[in-house]
Amino acid sequence: MDLDTLRTLPSAIQFSQEVSDSLQAFAIDSSTKPPAELPTVIKQIAVTGLNCYPWIAVRAAIIFQIDALLSGFQSIEEENIDAEAMQKRKTILFNGINVFEEAPFTLQRICEILDTNGRGFSSIDKLLNALEKLTRV
């Protein structure tokens, strides 16, 4: 664990009703701006593996973050994935996440990938494979 992570740990494991309310509001209407605390919530789960917010609210935030990550991902490898195939894979991935009534035990790893912006994956295909595998538990 790096020093920055250790410094953020005490604040990362605190429950906030305000954050919970903003996550739940975002889950109800995901067309609104995501909560400013979203990166902190993702980091909290990535570092501790603990989720102290309602899964329904966190699920909407996770889907939003994955969509943003996939849209802005810069591949190291040369690849050509057409928009239709990409949309189909995203739909399968998001449906896999929506199936869970409770947070999956792989939530910490999903959040680790989101927290690092997919660093360590050389292509969007490999990133999608990893995320899909994490939702098939």
Coordinates of N, CA and C in Angstrom, one line a residue:
M1 N 0.8 -1.2 0.0 CA 0.0 0.0 0.0 C 0.9 1.2 0.0
D2 N 0.6 2.2 -0.9 CA 1.4 3.4 -1.0 C 1.0 4.4 0.1
L3 N 1.9 5.4 0.3 CA 1.7 6.4 1.4 C 0.5 7.2 1.2
D4 N 0.2 7.6 -0.1 CA -1.1 8.4 -0.3 C -2.3 7.6 0.1
T5 N -2.3 6.3 -0.2 CA -3.4 5.4 0.1 C -3.6 5.4 1.6
L6 N -2.5 5.2 2.3 CA -2.5 5.1 3.8 C -3.0 6.4 4.4
R7 N -2.7 7.6 3.8 CA -3.2 8.9 4.3 C -4.7 9.0 4.1
T8 N -5.2 8.5 3.0 CA -6.6 8.6 2.7 C -7.5 7.6 3.4
L9 N -6.8 6.6 4.0 CA -7.6 5.5 4.6 C -8.5 5.9 5.7
P10 N -8.1 6.7 6.7 CA -9.0 7.0 7.8 C -10.3 7.7 7.3
S11 N -10.2 8.6 6.3 CA -11.4 9.3 5.8 C -12.1 8.4 4.8
A12 N -11.4 7.4 4.3 CA -12.1 6.5 3.3 C -13.0 5.5 3.9
I13 N -12.9 5.2 5.2 CA -13.7 4.2 5.8 C -14.8 4.8 6.7
Q14 N -15.2 6.0 6.5 CA -16.2 6.7 7.2 C -17.5 6.7 6.4
F15 N -18.6 6.4 7.0 CA -19.9 6.5 6.4 C -20.4 7.9 6.5
S16 N -21.0 8.4 5.4 CA -21.6 9.7 5.4 C -23.0 9.6 4.8
Q17 N -23.9 10.1 5.6 CA -25.3 10.1 5.1 C -25.5 11.0 3.9
E18 N -24.7 12.1 3.9 CA -24.8 13.0 2.7 C -24.3 12.3 1.4
V19 N -23.2 11.5 1.5 CA -22.7 10.8 0.4 C -23.7 9.7 0.0
S20 N -24.3 9.0 1.0 CA -25.3 8.0 0.7 C -26.5 8.6 0.0
D21 N -27.0 9.7 0.4 CA -28.1 10.4 -0.2 C -27.8 10.8 -1.6
S22 N -26.6 11.3 -1.9 CA -26.2 11.7 -3.2 C -26.1 10.5 -4.1
L23 N -25.5 9.4 -3.6 CA -25.4 8.2 -4.4 C -26.8 7.7 -4.8
Q24 N -27.7 7.7 -3.8 CA -29.0 7.2 -4.1 C -29.8 8.1 -5.0
A25 N -29.6 9.4 -4.9 CA -30.2 10.3 -5.9 C -29.7 10.1 -7.3
F26 N -28.4 9.8 -7.4 CA -27.8 9.5 -8.7 C -28.3 8.2 -9.3
A27 N -28.6 7.2 -8.4 CA -29.1 5.9 -8.8 C -30.5 6.1 -9.4
I28 N -31.3 7.0 -8.8 CA -32.6 7.2 -9.2 C -32.7 7.9 -10.6
D29 N -31.8 8.9 -10.7 CA -31.7 9.6 -12.0 C -30.3 9.8 -12.4
S30 N -29.8 8.8 -13.2 CA -28.4 8.7 -13.6 C -28.1 9.7 -14.7
S31 N -29.1 10.5 -15.2 CA -28.8 11.5 -16.2 C -28.3 12.7 -15.5
T32 N -28.3 12.8 -14.2 CA -27.8 13.9 -13.4 C -26.3 13.8 -13.3
K33 N -25.7 14.8 -12.8 CA -24.2 14.8 -12.6 C -23.9 13.8 -11.5
P34 N -22.9 13.0 -11.6 CA -22.5 12.0 -10.5 C -22.0 12.8 -9.3
P35 N -22.2 12.2 -8.1 CA -21.7 12.9 -6.9 C -20.2 13.1 -7.0
A36 N -19.8 14.2 -6.4 CA -18.4 14.6 -6.4 C -17.6 13.6 -5.6
E37 N -18.2 12.9 -4.6 CA -17.6 12.0 -3.7 C -17.4 10.6 -4.4
L38 N -17.8 10.4 -5.6 CA -17.7 9.1 -6.2 C -16.3 8.5 -6.3
P39 N -15.3 9.3 -6.7 CA -13.9 8.7 -6.6 C -13.5 8.3 -5.2
T40 N -14.0 9.0 -4.2 CA -13.6 8.6 -2.9 C -14.3 7.3 -2.5
V41 N -15.5 7.1 -2.9 CA -16.3 5.9 -2.6 C -15.6 4.7 -3.3
I42 N -15.2 4.9 -4.6 CA -14.5 3.9 -5.3 C -13.2 3.5 -4.7
K43 N -12.4 4.5 -4.2 CA -11.2 4.3 -3.6 C -11.4 3.6 -2.2
Q44 N -12.4 3.9 -1.5 CA -12.7 3.3 -0.2 C -12.9 1.8 -0.4
I45 N -13.7 1.5 -1.4 CA -14.0 0.0 -1.7 C -12.7 -0.7 -2.2
A46 N -12.0 0.0 -3.1 CA -10.8 -0.6 -3.6 C -9.7 -0.9 -2.5
V47 N -9.6 0.0 -1.6 CA -8.6 -0.1 -0.5 C -9.0 -1.1 0.6
T48 N -10.3 -0.9 1.0 CA -10.7 -1.7 2.2 C -11.5 -2.9 1.9
G49 N -12.2 -2.9 0.7 CA -13.0 -4.0 0.4 C -14.4 -3.9 1.0
L50 N -14.6 -2.8 1.8 CA -15.8 -2.6 2.5 C -16.7 -1.6 1.8
N51 N -18.0 -1.9 1.7 CA -18.9 -1.0 1.1 C -20.0 -0.7 2.2
C52 N -20.0 0.6 2.6 CA -21.0 0.9 3.6 C -22.2 1.7 3.1
Y53 N -22.4 1.7 1.8 CA -23.5 2.3 1.1 C -24.4 1.3 0.5
P54 N -25.7 1.7 0.3 CA -26.6 0.7 -0.3 C -26.1 0.2 -1.7
W55 N -26.2 -1.1 -1.9 CA -25.7 -1.6 -3.2 C -26.3 -1.0 -4.4
I56 N -27.6 -0.8 -4.3 CA -28.3 -0.2 -5.5 C -27.7 1.2 -5.9
A57 N -27.3 2.0 -4.9 CA -26.7 3.3 -5.2 C -25.3 3.1 -5.7
V58 N -24.5 2.2 -5.1 CA -23.2 2.0 -5.6 C -23.1 1.3 -6.9
R59 N -24.1 0.4 -7.2 CA -24.2 -0.2 -8.5 C -24.3 0.8 -9.6
A60 N -25.2 1.8 -9.5 CA -25.3 2.8 -10.5 C -24.0 3.6 -10.7
A61 N -23.4 3.9 -9.6 CA -22.1 4.6 -9.7 C -21.0 3.8 -10.4
I62 N -21.0 2.5 -10.1 CA -20.0 1.6 -10.7 C -20.2 1.6 -12.2
I63 N -21.5 1.4 -12.6 CA -21.8 1.3 -14.0 C -21.4 2.6 -14.7
F64 N -21.7 3.8 -14.1 CA -21.3 5.1 -14.6 C -19.7 5.1 -14.8
Q65 N -19.0 4.7 -13.8 CA -17.5 4.8 -13.8 C -17.0 3.9 -14.9
I66 N -17.5 2.7 -15.0 CA -17.0 1.7 -16.0 C -17.3 2.3 -17.4
D67 N -18.5 2.9 -17.6 CA -18.8 3.5 -18.9 C -17.8 4.6 -19.2
A68 N -17.5 5.4 -18.2 CA -16.5 6.5 -18.4 C -15.1 6.0 -18.7
L69 N -14.7 4.9 -18.0 CA -13.4 4.3 -18.2 C -13.3 3.8 -19.6
L70 N -14.3 3.0 -20.0 CA -14.3 2.4 -21.4 C -14.3 3.5 -22.5
S71 N -15.0 4.6 -22.2 CA -15.1 5.6 -23.3 C -13.8 6.4 -23.4
G72 N -13.0 6.5 -22.3 CA -11.8 7.3 -22.4 C -10.5 6.4 -22.4
F73 N -10.7 5.1 -22.5 CA -9.5 4.2 -22.4 C -8.6 4.4 -23.6
Q74 N -7.3 4.5 -23.3 CA -6.3 4.6 -24.3 C -5.5 3.3 -24.4
S75 N -5.7 2.6 -25.5 CA -5.1 1.3 -25.7 C -3.6 1.4 -26.0
I76 N -2.8 0.5 -25.5 CA -1.4 0.5 -25.8 C -1.3 -0.3 -27.1
E77 N -2.0 -1.3 -27.3 CA -2.0 -2.1 -28.5 C -2.9 -1.5 -29.5
E78 N -2.6 -1.8 -30.8 CA -3.5 -1.4 -31.9 C -4.6 -2.3 -32.0
E79 N -5.8 -1.8 -31.9 CA -7.0 -2.6 -32.0 C -8.2 -1.9 -32.7
N80 N -9.0 -2.6 -33.3 CA -10.2 -2.1 -34.0 C -11.4 -2.8 -33.5
I81 N -12.1 -2.1 -32.6 CA -13.4 -2.7 -32.1 C -14.4 -1.7 -32.6
D82 N -15.4 -2.2 -33.4 CA -16.4 -1.3 -33.9 C -17.4 -1.0 -32.8
A83 N -18.1 0.1 -33.1 CA -19.0 0.7 -32.1 C -20.1 -0.3 -31.7
E84 N -20.6 -1.0 -32.6 CA -21.7 -1.9 -32.4 C -21.2 -3.1 -31.4
A85 N -20.0 -3.6 -31.7 CA -19.5 -4.7 -30.9 C -19.2 -4.2 -29.5
M86 N -18.7 -3.0 -29.4 CA -18.4 -2.4 -28.1 C -19.7 -2.2 -27.3
Q87 N -20.7 -1.6 -27.9 CA -22.0 -1.4 -27.2 C -22.6 -2.7 -26.8
K88 N -22.4 -3.8 -27.6 CA -23.0 -5.1 -27.2 C -22.2 -5.6 -26.0
R89 N -20.9 -5.5 -25.9 CA -20.1 -6.0 -24.8 C -20.4 -5.2 -23.5
K90 N -20.6 -3.8 -23.7 CA -21.0 -3.0 -22.6 C -22.3 -3.4 -22.0
T91 N -23.3 -3.7 -22.9 CA -24.6 -4.1 -22.4 C -24.6 -5.4 -21.7
I92 N -23.8 -6.3 -22.2 CA -23.6 -7.6 -21.5 C -23.0 -7.4 -20.1
L93 N -22.0 -6.5 -20.1 CA -21.3 -6.2 -18.8 C -22.2 -5.6 -17.8
F94 N -23.0 -4.6 -18.2 CA -23.9 -3.8 -17.3 C -25.0 -4.7 -16.9
N95 N -25.5 -5.6 -17.8 CA -26.5 -6.5 -17.4 C -26.0 -7.5 -16.3
G96 N -24.7 -7.9 -16.5 CA -24.1 -8.8 -15.5 C -24.0 -8.1 -14.1
I97 N -23.8 -6.8 -14.1 CA -23.7 -6.1 -12.8 C -25.1 -5.9 -12.2
N98 N -26.1 -5.6 -13.1 CA -27.4 -5.4 -12.6 C -28.1 -6.6 -12.1
V99 N -27.6 -7.8 -12.4 CA -28.2 -9.1 -11.9 C -28.0 -9.2 -10.4
F100 N -26.9 -8.7 -9.8 CA -26.6 -8.8 -8.4 C -27.6 -8.1 -7.6
E101 N -28.2 -8.8 -6.6 CA -29.1 -8.1 -5.6 C -28.3 -7.5 -4.5
E102 N -27.1 -8.1 -4.2 CA -26.2 -7.6 -3.2 C -24.9 -7.4 -3.9
A103 N -24.0 -6.7 -3.3 CA -22.7 -6.4 -3.9 C -21.9 -7.8 -4.1
P104 N -21.3 -8.0 -5.3 CA -20.6 -9.2 -5.6 C -19.3 -9.2 -4.7
F105 N -18.8 -10.4 -4.4 CA -17.6 -10.4 -3.7 C -16.4 -9.9 -4.5
T106 N -16.5 -9.8 -5.8 CA -15.5 -9.2 -6.6 C -15.5 -7.7 -6.7
L107 N -16.4 -7.1 -5.9 CA -16.5 -5.6 -6.0 C -15.2 -4.9 -5.7
Q108 N -14.4 -5.4 -4.8 CA -13.2 -4.7 -4.5 C -12.2 -4.7 -5.7
R109 N -12.1 -5.8 -6.4 CA -11.3 -5.8 -7.6 C -11.8 -4.9 -8.7
I110 N -13.1 -4.9 -8.9 CA -13.7 -4.0 -9.9 C -13.4 -2.5 -9.5
C111 N -13.5 -2.2 -8.3 CA -13.1 -0.8 -7.8 C -11.6 -0.5 -8.0
E112 N -10.8 -1.5 -7.7 CA -9.4 -1.4 -7.9 C -9.1 -1.0 -9.4
I113 N -9.7 -1.7 -10.3 CA -9.5 -1.4 -11.7 C -10.0 0.0 -12.1
L114 N -11.2 0.4 -11.5 CA -11.7 1.8 -11.7 C -10.8 2.8 -11.1
D115 N -10.3 2.5 -9.9 CA -9.4 3.5 -9.2 C -8.1 3.8 -9.9
T116 N -7.6 2.8 -10.6 CA -6.4 2.9 -11.4 C -6.6 3.3 -12.8
N117 N -7.8 3.5 -13.2 CA -8.2 3.8 -14.6 C -7.8 2.8 -15.6
G118 N -7.8 1.5 -15.1 CA -7.5 0.4 -16.0 C -6.0 0.3 -16.3
R119 N -5.2 0.9 -15.6 CA -3.8 0.8 -15.8 C -3.4 -0.7 -15.6
G120 N -2.5 -1.2 -16.4 CA -2.2 -2.6 -16.4 C -2.8 -3.4 -17.5
F121 N -3.8 -2.8 -18.1 CA -4.4 -3.5 -19.3 C -4.0 -2.8 -20.5
S122 N -3.5 -3.6 -21.5 CA -2.9 -3.0 -22.7 C -3.9 -2.8 -23.8
S123 N -5.1 -3.3 -23.6 CA -6.1 -3.1 -24.7 C -7.5 -3.0 -24.0
I124 N -8.4 -2.4 -24.7 CA -9.8 -2.3 -24.2 C -10.4 -3.7 -24.2
D125 N -10.0 -4.6 -25.1 CA -10.5 -5.9 -25.1 C -10.1 -6.7 -23.9
K126 N -8.9 -6.6 -23.4 CA -8.4 -7.2 -22.2 C -9.1 -6.6 -21.0
L127 N -9.3 -5.3 -21.0 CA -10.0 -4.7 -19.9 C -11.5 -5.2 -19.8
L128 N -12.1 -5.3 -20.9 CA -13.5 -5.8 -21.0 C -13.6 -7.2 -20.5
N129 N -12.6 -8.0 -21.0 CA -12.6 -9.4 -20.6 C -12.5 -9.6 -19.0
A130 N -11.6 -8.8 -18.4 CA -11.4 -8.8 -17.0 C -12.7 -8.4 -16.3
L131 N -13.3 -7.3 -16.7 CA -14.5 -6.8 -16.1 C -15.7 -7.8 -16.2
E132 N -15.8 -8.4 -17.4 CA -16.8 -9.4 -17.6 C -16.6 -10.6 -16.7
K133 N -15.4 -11.0 -16.6 CA -15.1 -12.2 -15.7 C -15.4 -11.9 -14.3
L134 N -15.2 -10.7 -13.9 CA -15.5 -10.3 -12.5 C -17.0 -10.2 -12.2
T135 N -17.8 -10.1 -13.2 CA -19.2 -10.1 -13.0 C -19.9 -11.4 -13.2
R136 N -19.1 -12.4 -13.6 CA -19.7 -13.8 -13.8 C -19.4 -14.7 -12.6
V137 N -19.6 -14.2 -11.4 CA -19.3 -15.0 -10.2 C -20.6 -15.6 -9.6

